[in-house]
């Protein structure tokens, strides 16, 4: 069947009809005219033909993709001075121990800081979690003693006392616990409560301390959580350990090569941002943002990474800046 | 198409040098990119070459991708241009290959209103031969509309044409295809040597493939 009267305009009419964009009058015209109906049927067959399944040569495509990715510019950016990077990591690990206590102690927020020195599931995680829980106690003290917000001054005063425990943190959690007890007693003896339960207790300590801080005159600004700007949605987790394990599994081998751009675009409070930065082993490079459900509470998860690919995870309740928790130091193998 | 959040996350990571994210991004879209190239190029060899060129171009251009448009829109533009460039380089109209539904592949990509492959076989219709009858300016918008499922605005963006021009070319392309099918020109071709080689061993003859 060929159309001789203005075939292009007829075909345009029928094409609109087949796309579901014809007016009622046009539909009526086509469906009441046998020639137009036949033409519509022919063109519908043509559409179906073009839309017919294309067999995909997966193996060949995978080979092509692998070659293209391997040759991509980012490959060359991974070349670093390994010895210098390792030395820097060691130095930063020592500083991180001091900073961890500092971050725990001198915050306007009452937070719990947990150091994880191995990938999730390792024994070290439990030990350092315990130590971190003790540090949480120090955070309470620090929060109280810094009610006026003298952040850096407290950082300095605590760094020397914390440095010894920080350097032994990976191997001697009991020593750390004892030293942390001493630190706690200096400020508020009755708050010293070593915990065995790791992240959960750290989080509960954070929550309790958060309530305490919220009642003080120095309350950090609410996190302005523009959740529509978050990059990812992580799902539901029963506890922080499960969330962090998933974060590391998802982002653990991310290779970041761009300058750290900060977290301004999601309105993260500076204190929480500092927590995150403090947990990174080396120079910060980038971050990801995600939402998650943590035991029924919505949280924002900020995954920061440094130039060596280590991760730090900030778990930030969506409406409570004071209860943010930073977990960091997970070193990739 | 609205930007896919997962695509944006992978793109940002890939832009920062994350090769794993780059691999995931390409893996997610490679099949549809290939399908577009296959429909435009008309045979597996040219389609694979065009796909490789498209992926290379995507990786090179990813740093400039700002995420305002959907990644699919942008990548389909790259794929379309790669396929058409491949055809122009070879200086010929697409050479129909073995109907793809006869190849030993487990994965298929189909358009929104696809026809059952068995019906196509029964009717003796060769998609590639039919599309080969269309001039390039009609073939591309028809493939993007009916194979890739893009809307007119997206196709206009991909082909850098006015939406009205896209509509007109799609309508004329569909009409031409209907005429081709009605005249029987879409029947399976069985005479070219490349096709015979493929029947013999399902291999693409080396002399039919040119290095990209």
Coordinates of C-alpha atoms in Angstrom, one line a residue:
Chain A
X1 CA 0.0 0.0 0.0
X2 CA 1.5 3.3 -0.9
X3 CA 0.1 6.7 -0.2
X4 CA 0.2 9.2 -3.0
X5 CA -1.5 12.2 -1.4
X6 CA 1.1 14.1 0.5
X7 CA 2.7 10.9 1.9
X8 CA 5.0 12.7 4.2
X9 CA 2.2 14.6 5.9
X10 CA 0.1 11.4 6.2
X11 CA 3.1 9.5 7.6
X12 CA 3.7 12.3 10.1
X13 CA 0.0 12.0 11.1
X14 CA 0.3 8.3 11.5
X15 CA 3.6 8.6 13.3
X16 CA 2.0 10.9 15.8
X17 CA -0.9 8.4 16.1
X18 CA 1.5 5.5 16.8
X19 CA 3.4 7.6 19.4
X20 CA 0.1 8.3 21.2
X21 CA 0.3 12.0 20.4
X22 CA -2.6 12.4 17.9
X23 CA -5.6 14.5 18.7
X24 CA -9.0 12.9 19.1
X25 CA -10.0 14.2 15.7
X26 CA -6.8 12.7 14.1
X27 CA -7.4 9.4 15.9
X28 CA -11.0 9.3 14.6
X29 CA -9.8 10.1 11.1
X30 CA -7.2 7.3 11.0
X31 CA -9.4 4.7 12.6
X32 CA -12.3 5.4 10.3
X33 CA -10.3 5.2 7.1
X34 CA -9.2 1.7 6.0
X35 CA -6.3 3.0 3.9
X36 CA -4.9 5.0 6.9
X37 CA -5.4 2.0 9.2
X38 CA -3.5 -0.2 6.8
X39 CA -0.7 2.4 6.6
X40 CA -0.6 2.7 10.4
X41 CA -0.4 -1.1 10.6
X42 CA 2.6 -1.1 8.2
X43 CA 4.4 1.6 10.1
X44 CA 3.7 -0.2 13.4
X45 CA 5.3 -3.3 11.9
X46 CA 8.3 -1.2 11.0
X47 CA 8.6 0.2 14.5
X48 CA 8.4 -3.3 16.0
X49 CA 11.1 -4.4 13.7
X50 CA 13.5 -1.7 14.7
X51 CA 12.6 -2.4 18.3
X52 CA 13.2 -6.1 18.0
X53 CA 15.8 -7.6 20.4
X54 CA 19.4 -7.1 19.6
X55 CA 21.7 -9.9 20.8
X56 CA 24.4 -8.6 23.0
X57 CA 27.9 -10.1 22.7
X58 CA 28.6 -9.7 26.4
X59 CA 32.0 -11.4 26.3
X60 CA 33.3 -9.1 23.5
X61 CA 31.9 -6.0 25.2
X62 CA 33.5 -7.0 28.5
X63 CA 36.8 -7.3 26.8
X64 CA 36.5 -3.9 25.1
X65 CA 35.4 -2.3 28.3
X66 CA 38.3 -3.8 30.3
X67 CA 40.7 -2.5 27.7
X68 CA 39.2 1.0 27.7
X69 CA 39.1 1.2 31.5
X70 CA 42.7 0.0 31.8
X71 CA 43.8 2.6 29.3
X72 CA 41.9 5.4 31.0
X73 CA 43.8 8.4 32.2
X74 CA 43.2 7.6 35.9
X75 CA 45.6 4.7 35.7
X76 CA 48.7 6.9 35.6
X77 CA 47.4 9.0 38.5
X78 CA 47.9 6.0 40.9
X79 CA 51.6 6.2 40.7
X80 CA 52.9 7.6 44.0
X81 CA 56.1 7.6 46.0
X82 CA 55.2 4.6 48.1
X83 CA 57.8 5.0 50.7
X84 CA 57.0 8.6 51.3
X85 CA 53.3 7.8 51.4
X86 CA 53.9 5.0 53.9
X87 CA 56.0 7.3 56.1
X88 CA 53.4 9.9 55.9
X89 CA 50.7 7.4 56.9
X90 CA 52.7 6.3 59.9
X91 CA 53.2 9.9 61.0
X92 CA 49.6 10.7 60.5
X93 CA 48.5 7.6 62.3
X94 CA 50.4 8.9 65.4
X95 CA 48.9 12.3 65.0
X96 CA 45.5 10.7 64.4
X97 CA 45.7 9.1 67.8
X98 CA 46.3 12.4 69.4
X99 CA 43.7 14.1 67.3
X100 CA 41.2 11.4 68.1
X101 CA 41.3 12.2 71.8
X102 CA 41.2 15.8 70.9
X103 CA 38.2 15.5 68.7
X104 CA 36.5 13.5 71.4
X105 CA 37.3 15.9 74.1
X106 CA 37.1 19.4 72.7
X107 CA 33.9 19.3 70.8
X108 CA 30.9 21.4 71.2
X109 CA 29.1 18.2 70.4
X110 CA 29.2 15.1 72.6
X111 CA 30.5 12.5 70.2
X112 CA 32.0 9.1 70.3
X113 CA 35.1 8.5 68.4
X114 CA 36.0 5.0 67.5
X115 CA 39.2 4.0 65.8
X116 CA 39.2 1.1 63.5
X117 CA 42.6 0.1 62.5
X118 CA 41.7 -2.8 60.3
X119 CA 39.2 -3.8 57.8
X120 CA 35.8 -4.7 59.2
X121 CA 35.7 -8.1 60.9
X122 CA 39.2 -8.0 62.2
X123 CA 39.9 -8.6 65.9
X124 CA 41.6 -5.2 66.1
X125 CA 38.3 -3.6 65.4
X126 CA 36.8 -4.9 68.7
X127 CA 39.8 -3.9 70.7
X128 CA 40.0 -0.4 69.3
X129 CA 36.3 -0.1 69.5
X130 CA 36.5 -0.6 73.2
X131 CA 39.3 2.0 73.5
X132 CA 37.2 4.3 71.4
X133 CA 34.3 3.9 73.7
X134 CA 36.5 5.0 76.6
X135 CA 37.5 8.0 74.6
X136 CA 33.9 8.8 74.2
X137 CA 33.9 9.3 77.9
X138 CA 36.6 11.8 77.5
X139 CA 34.5 13.5 74.9
X140 CA 31.9 14.1 77.6
X141 CA 34.5 15.7 79.8
X142 CA 35.8 17.7 76.9
X143 CA 32.4 18.9 76.0
X144 CA 31.8 20.1 79.4
X145 CA 35.1 21.7 79.8
X146 CA 34.8 23.5 76.5
X147 CA 31.4 25.0 77.1
X148 CA 32.8 28.2 75.9
X149 CA 33.9 26.6 72.6
X150 CA 37.7 27.0 73.0
X151 CA 38.3 24.2 70.6
X152 CA 41.9 24.5 69.8
X153 CA 43.1 25.2 73.3
X154 CA 41.7 22.0 74.6
X155 CA 43.1 20.2 71.6
X156 CA 46.6 21.3 72.6
X157 CA 46.2 20.4 76.3
X158 CA 44.9 17.0 75.6
X159 CA 47.2 16.1 72.8
X160 CA 50.2 15.3 74.9
X161 CA 48.4 13.2 77.3
X162 CA 46.6 11.3 74.6
X163 CA 49.7 10.7 72.4
X164 CA 51.0 7.8 74.4
X165 CA 47.7 6.0 74.4
X166 CA 47.2 6.8 70.8
X167 CA 50.4 5.2 69.7
X168 CA 49.6 2.0 71.6
X169 CA 46.0 1.9 70.5
X170 CA 46.4 -0.7 67.8
X171 CA 48.0 -3.3 70.1
X172 CA 47.3 -2.5 73.7
X173 CA 43.7 -1.6 74.3
X174 CA 43.8 -2.3 78.0
X175 CA 46.6 0.3 78.5
X176 CA 44.6 2.7 76.6
X177 CA 41.6 2.1 78.7
X178 CA 43.6 2.7 81.8
X179 CA 45.1 5.9 80.5
X180 CA 41.7 7.1 79.3
X181 CA 40.3 6.5 82.7
X182 CA 43.0 8.8 84.1
X183 CA 42.1 11.5 81.6
X184 CA 38.5 11.2 82.5
X185 CA 39.2 11.5 86.2
X186 CA 41.1 14.7 85.7
X187 CA 37.8 16.3 84.5
X188 CA 34.9 14.4 85.7
X189 CA 35.6 11.2 87.5
X190 CA 32.1 10.1 87.8
X191 CA 31.7 9.9 84.0
X192 CA 34.4 7.3 83.5
X193 CA 32.6 4.1 82.4
X194 CA 34.7 1.8 80.2
X195 CA 32.5 -0.1 77.9
X196 CA 33.0 -3.5 76.3
X197 CA 30.4 -3.1 73.6
X198 CA 32.1 -1.0 71.0
X199 CA 30.2 1.0 68.5
X200 CA 26.8 0.6 70.0
X201 CA 27.9 1.9 73.3
X202 CA 29.9 4.6 71.6
X203 CA 26.7 5.6 69.9
X204 CA 24.7 5.5 73.0
X205 CA 27.3 7.5 74.8
X206 CA 27.1 10.0 71.9
X207 CA 23.4 10.2 72.2
X208 CA 23.6 10.7 76.0
X209 CA 26.3 13.3 75.7
X210 CA 24.4 14.9 72.8
X211 CA 21.5 15.5 75.1
X212 CA 23.8 16.9 77.6
X213 CA 25.4 19.3 75.1
X214 CA 22.1 20.3 73.8
X215 CA 21.2 21.6 77.1
X216 CA 24.3 23.7 77.3
X217 CA 24.4 27.2 76.0
X218 CA 26.7 26.2 73.1
X219 CA 24.7 24.2 70.6
X220 CA 26.1 23.9 67.2
X221 CA 23.9 24.7 64.3
X222 CA 21.5 22.1 63.1
X223 CA 22.6 20.1 60.1
X224 CA 20.9 21.4 57.1
X225 CA 20.3 18.1 55.4
X226 CA 19.5 18.6 51.8
X227 CA 18.9 15.0 51.2
X228 CA 18.1 15.4 47.6
X229 CA 21.7 16.3 47.1
X230 CA 23.0 13.1 48.7
X231 CA 24.8 10.8 46.3
X232 CA 23.5 7.5 47.4
X233 CA 21.1 5.6 49.5
X234 CA 22.6 2.9 51.6
X235 CA 19.7 1.2 53.2
X236 CA 18.7 0.0 56.6
X237 CA 21.1 -1.1 59.3
X238 CA 20.6 -2.4 62.8
X239 CA 23.8 -0.8 64.1
X240 CA 26.7 1.4 63.1
X241 CA 29.0 -1.6 62.7
X242 CA 26.9 -3.0 59.9
X243 CA 26.6 0.4 58.3
X244 CA 30.3 1.0 58.4
X245 CA 31.0 -2.5 57.1
X246 CA 28.8 -1.8 54.1
X247 CA 30.4 1.5 53.5
X248 CA 33.8 0.0 53.4
X249 CA 32.7 -2.8 51.2
X250 CA 31.0 -0.3 48.8
X251 CA 33.6 2.5 48.8
X252 CA 36.6 0.7 50.2
X253 CA 38.8 0.6 47.2
X254 CA 37.8 4.0 45.9
X255 CA 40.7 5.8 44.5
X256 CA 40.4 9.5 44.9
X257 CA 42.6 11.9 43.1
X258 CA 40.9 15.2 43.2
X259 CA 41.3 17.9 45.8
X260 CA 39.0 17.8 48.8
X261 CA 36.1 19.9 48.0
X262 CA 34.6 20.1 51.5
X263 CA 31.1 19.5 52.6
X264 CA 29.6 22.9 52.2
X265 CA 27.2 21.9 49.6
X266 CA 25.2 19.8 52.0
X267 CA 25.5 22.3 54.8
X268 CA 27.5 20.1 57.2
X269 CA 28.3 21.8 60.4
X270 CA 32.0 22.6 60.8
X271 CA 32.4 20.6 63.9
X272 CA 31.1 17.4 62.2
X273 CA 33.2 18.2 59.2
X274 CA 36.2 18.4 61.4
X275 CA 35.4 15.1 63.0
X276 CA 35.4 13.5 59.6
X277 CA 38.7 15.2 58.5
X278 CA 40.3 14.2 61.8
X279 CA 39.6 10.5 61.1
X280 CA 41.4 10.4 57.8
X281 CA 44.8 9.0 57.8
X282 CA 46.4 11.3 55.2
X283 CA 45.4 14.3 53.2
X284 CA 41.7 14.4 52.5
X285 CA 40.7 14.1 48.9
X286 CA 37.0 13.7 48.4
X287 CA 33.7 12.6 49.9
X288 CA 30.5 10.8 49.2
X289 CA 27.2 11.5 50.8
X290 CA 24.5 9.0 51.4
X291 CA 21.4 8.5 53.4
X292 CA 20.7 5.5 55.5
X293 CA 18.4 4.2 58.2
X294 CA 20.2 3.3 61.4
X295 CA 18.0 1.4 63.8
X296 CA 15.0 3.3 62.7
X297 CA 16.6 6.7 62.7
X298 CA 17.4 8.6 59.5
X299 CA 21.1 9.4 59.2
X300 CA 23.3 11.1 56.8
X301 CA 26.5 9.2 56.0
X302 CA 29.5 11.1 54.8
X303 CA 32.3 8.9 53.5
X304 CA 35.5 10.8 53.3
X305 CA 38.6 9.5 51.6
X306 CA 42.2 10.5 51.6
X307 CA 44.9 10.4 49.0
X308 CA 45.8 6.9 50.0
X309 CA 42.3 5.6 49.7
X310 CA 41.7 5.3 53.4
X311 CA 38.2 6.0 54.5
X312 CA 36.5 7.9 57.3
X313 CA 32.9 7.6 57.9
X314 CA 30.7 10.2 59.6
X315 CA 27.4 9.0 60.8
X316 CA 25.2 12.1 61.3
X317 CA 21.7 11.9 62.6
X318 CA 19.7 14.0 60.2
X319 CA 18.4 16.4 62.8
X320 CA 21.0 16.2 65.6
X321 CA 24.4 17.6 64.9
X322 CA 25.5 16.9 68.4
X323 CA 25.1 13.1 68.0
X324 CA 27.4 12.7 65.1
X325 CA 29.9 9.9 65.2
X326 CA 33.1 9.6 63.2
X327 CA 34.7 6.3 62.5
X328 CA 37.9 6.3 60.6
X329 CA 41.3 5.0 59.9
X330 CA 40.3 1.9 57.9
X331 CA 43.4 1.2 55.9
X332 CA 43.2 -0.6 52.6
X333 CA 45.5 -3.5 52.1
Chain B
X1 CA 15.5 11.6 30.8
X2 CA 16.2 12.8 34.3
X3 CA 19.8 12.2 35.6
X4 CA 20.1 8.8 37.3
X5 CA 21.4 9.2 40.8
X6 CA 23.5 6.1 40.6
X7 CA 25.0 7.3 37.3
X8 CA 25.9 10.7 38.9
X9 CA 27.6 9.0 41.8
X10 CA 29.6 6.7 39.5
X11 CA 30.5 9.6 37.3
X12 CA 31.7 11.8 40.1
X13 CA 33.8 8.9 41.4
X14 CA 35.2 8.2 37.9
X15 CA 36.0 11.8 37.4
X16 CA 38.1 11.6 40.5
X17 CA 40.0 8.7 39.1
X18 CA 38.0 5.8 40.5
X19 CA 38.5 3.1 37.9
X20 CA 36.1 0.7 39.6
X21 CA 33.4 3.3 39.3
X22 CA 34.3 3.9 35.7
X23 CA 34.0 0.2 35.0
X24 CA 30.7 0.0 36.7
X25 CA 29.4 2.9 34.8
X26 CA 30.4 1.5 31.4
X27 CA 29.2 -2.0 32.3
X28 CA 25.8 -0.6 33.1
X29 CA 25.4 1.1 29.8
X30 CA 27.5 -0.9 27.4
X31 CA 24.7 -3.2 26.2
X32 CA 22.4 -0.4 25.1
X33 CA 25.3 1.6 23.6
X34 CA 26.1 -1.5 21.6
X35 CA 22.4 -2.0 20.6
X36 CA 22.3 1.5 19.1
X37 CA 25.5 0.9 17.3
X38 CA 24.3 -2.4 16.0
X39 CA 21.1 -1.0 14.6
X40 CA 22.9 1.9 13.0
X41 CA 25.9 -0.1 11.7
X42 CA 24.0 -3.1 10.5
X43 CA 26.5 -5.8 11.4
X44 CA 28.4 -7.1 14.5
X45 CA 31.9 -6.2 13.4
X46 CA 31.2 -2.5 12.7
X47 CA 29.0 -2.3 15.8
X48 CA 31.8 -3.6 18.0
X49 CA 34.2 -1.2 16.5
X50 CA 31.8 1.7 16.9
X51 CA 31.1 0.6 20.5
X52 CA 34.8 0.6 21.3
X53 CA 35.1 4.1 19.8
X54 CA 32.1 5.2 21.7
X55 CA 33.5 3.9 25.1
X56 CA 36.8 5.5 24.4
X57 CA 35.2 8.8 23.6
X58 CA 33.0 8.6 26.7
X59 CA 36.0 8.0 28.9
X60 CA 37.9 10.9 27.4
X61 CA 35.0 13.2 27.7
X62 CA 33.8 12.2 31.1
X63 CA 35.8 14.9 32.8
X64 CA 33.7 17.5 31.0
X65 CA 30.4 15.9 31.8
X66 CA 28.6 18.2 34.2
X67 CA 25.6 16.0 35.0
X68 CA 23.0 18.5 33.9
X69 CA 21.8 16.1 31.2
X70 CA 21.3 12.4 31.7
X71 CA 24.3 10.3 31.1
X72 CA 22.2 8.2 28.8
X73 CA 21.4 11.2 26.6
X74 CA 25.1 12.1 26.3
X75 CA 26.4 8.6 25.9
X76 CA 23.8 7.8 23.2
X77 CA 24.9 10.9 21.3
X78 CA 28.5 9.6 21.5
X79 CA 27.4 6.1 20.4
X80 CA 25.3 7.5 17.5
X81 CA 28.2 9.6 16.2
X82 CA 30.6 6.8 16.6
X83 CA 28.4 4.4 14.6
X84 CA 27.8 7.0 11.9
X85 CA 31.5 7.9 11.8
X86 CA 32.3 4.2 11.4
X87 CA 30.0 4.0 8.4
X88 CA 31.4 7.1 6.8
X89 CA 35.0 5.8 7.3
X90 CA 34.1 2.7 5.5
X91 CA 32.5 4.7 2.8
X92 CA 29.6 2.4 2.4
X93 CA 26.1 1.7 3.5
X94 CA 25.7 -0.8 6.3
X95 CA 26.5 -4.3 5.3
X96 CA 23.9 -6.6 6.7
X97 CA 25.3 -9.4 8.9
X98 CA 23.9 -12.5 10.4
X99 CA 20.5 -11.7 12.0
X100 CA 21.5 -11.1 15.5
X101 CA 18.8 -13.3 17.0
X102 CA 20.5 -16.3 15.5
X103 CA 23.8 -15.8 17.4
X104 CA 24.6 -17.7 20.6
X105 CA 24.0 -14.8 23.0
X106 CA 22.0 -14.9 26.2
X107 CA 21.3 -11.2 26.5
X108 CA 19.1 -9.2 24.3
X109 CA 18.2 -5.5 24.3
X110 CA 14.8 -4.7 22.8
X111 CA 12.9 -1.5 22.2
X112 CA 9.6 -0.6 23.7
X113 CA 7.4 -2.2 21.0
X114 CA 9.6 -5.1 19.9
X115 CA 8.4 -8.0 17.8
X116 CA 8.9 -11.6 18.8
X117 CA 12.1 -12.7 17.2
X118 CA 10.5 -15.9 16.0
X119 CA 7.9 -13.9 14.1
X120 CA 10.7 -12.0 12.4
X121 CA 12.4 -15.2 11.4
X122 CA 9.1 -16.7 10.2
X123 CA 8.4 -13.6 8.1
X124 CA 11.9 -13.7 6.5
X125 CA 12.5 -10.1 7.6
X126 CA 16.0 -8.9 7.9
X127 CA 16.1 -5.9 10.2
X128 CA 19.5 -4.9 9.0
X129 CA 18.6 -5.1 5.3
X130 CA 15.5 -3.0 5.9
X131 CA 17.4 -0.4 7.9
X132 CA 20.1 -0.3 5.3
X133 CA 17.6 1.0 2.9
X134 CA 17.2 4.2 5.0
X135 CA 19.4 7.2 4.5
X136 CA 21.5 8.0 7.5
X137 CA 19.5 11.1 8.4
X138 CA 16.4 8.9 8.8
X139 CA 18.0 5.8 10.3
X140 CA 19.5 7.5 13.3
X141 CA 16.4 9.2 14.6
X142 CA 14.3 6.1 14.0
X143 CA 16.8 3.9 15.9
X144 CA 17.0 6.4 18.8
X145 CA 13.2 6.5 19.0
X146 CA 12.2 3.0 18.4
X147 CA 15.3 1.1 19.6
X148 CA 16.6 3.3 22.4
X149 CA 13.2 4.6 23.5
X150 CA 14.3 8.3 23.6
X151 CA 11.7 11.1 23.3
X152 CA 11.8 13.7 20.6
X153 CA 13.5 16.3 22.7
X154 CA 16.3 14.0 23.7
X155 CA 16.8 12.9 20.1
X156 CA 16.9 16.5 19.0
X157 CA 19.6 17.0 21.6
X158 CA 21.5 14.0 20.6
X159 CA 21.4 14.8 16.9
X160 CA 21.6 18.5 17.3
X161 CA 18.4 19.0 15.3
X162 CA 15.2 21.0 15.9
X163 CA 12.4 18.8 17.5
X164 CA 10.2 19.4 14.5
X165 CA 12.9 18.1 12.2
X166 CA 13.2 15.0 14.4
X167 CA 9.5 14.3 14.2
X168 CA 9.5 14.7 10.4
X169 CA 12.5 12.5 9.9
X170 CA 11.2 9.8 12.2
X171 CA 7.9 9.8 10.4
X172 CA 9.6 9.6 7.0
X173 CA 11.9 7.0 8.2
X174 CA 9.1 4.8 9.5
X175 CA 7.2 5.3 6.3
X176 CA 10.2 4.3 4.2
X177 CA 10.7 1.2 6.3
X178 CA 7.0 0.3 5.9
X179 CA 7.5 0.7 2.1
X180 CA 10.6 -1.5 2.2
X181 CA 8.9 -4.2 4.1
X182 CA 5.9 -4.1 1.9
X183 CA 8.0 -4.4 -1.2
X184 CA 9.8 -7.5 0.3
X185 CA 13.3 -5.8 0.3
X186 CA 13.6 -6.8 4.0
X187 CA 13.9 -10.5 3.2
X188 CA 17.0 -12.3 4.5
X189 CA 20.1 -11.9 2.4
X190 CA 22.2 -15.1 2.0
X191 CA 24.7 -14.3 -0.6
X192 CA 27.5 -12.1 0.8
X193 CA 30.8 -13.8 1.8
X194 CA 30.9 -12.4 5.2
X195 CA 27.5 -13.9 6.0
X196 CA 28.6 -17.3 4.7
X197 CA 31.7 -17.2 6.9
X198 CA 29.6 -16.4 9.9
X199 CA 27.3 -19.3 9.1
X200 CA 30.3 -21.6 8.9
X201 CA 31.8 -20.8 12.3
X202 CA 30.0 -17.9 13.8
X203 CA 33.3 -16.1 13.5
X204 CA 33.7 -12.6 12.1
X205 CA 36.2 -12.9 9.3
X206 CA 39.4 -11.0 10.1
X207 CA 39.4 -9.2 6.8
X208 CA 36.0 -7.8 7.6
X209 CA 37.2 -6.2 10.8
X210 CA 39.4 -3.1 10.7
X211 CA 41.3 -1.9 13.7
X212 CA 39.7 1.2 15.2

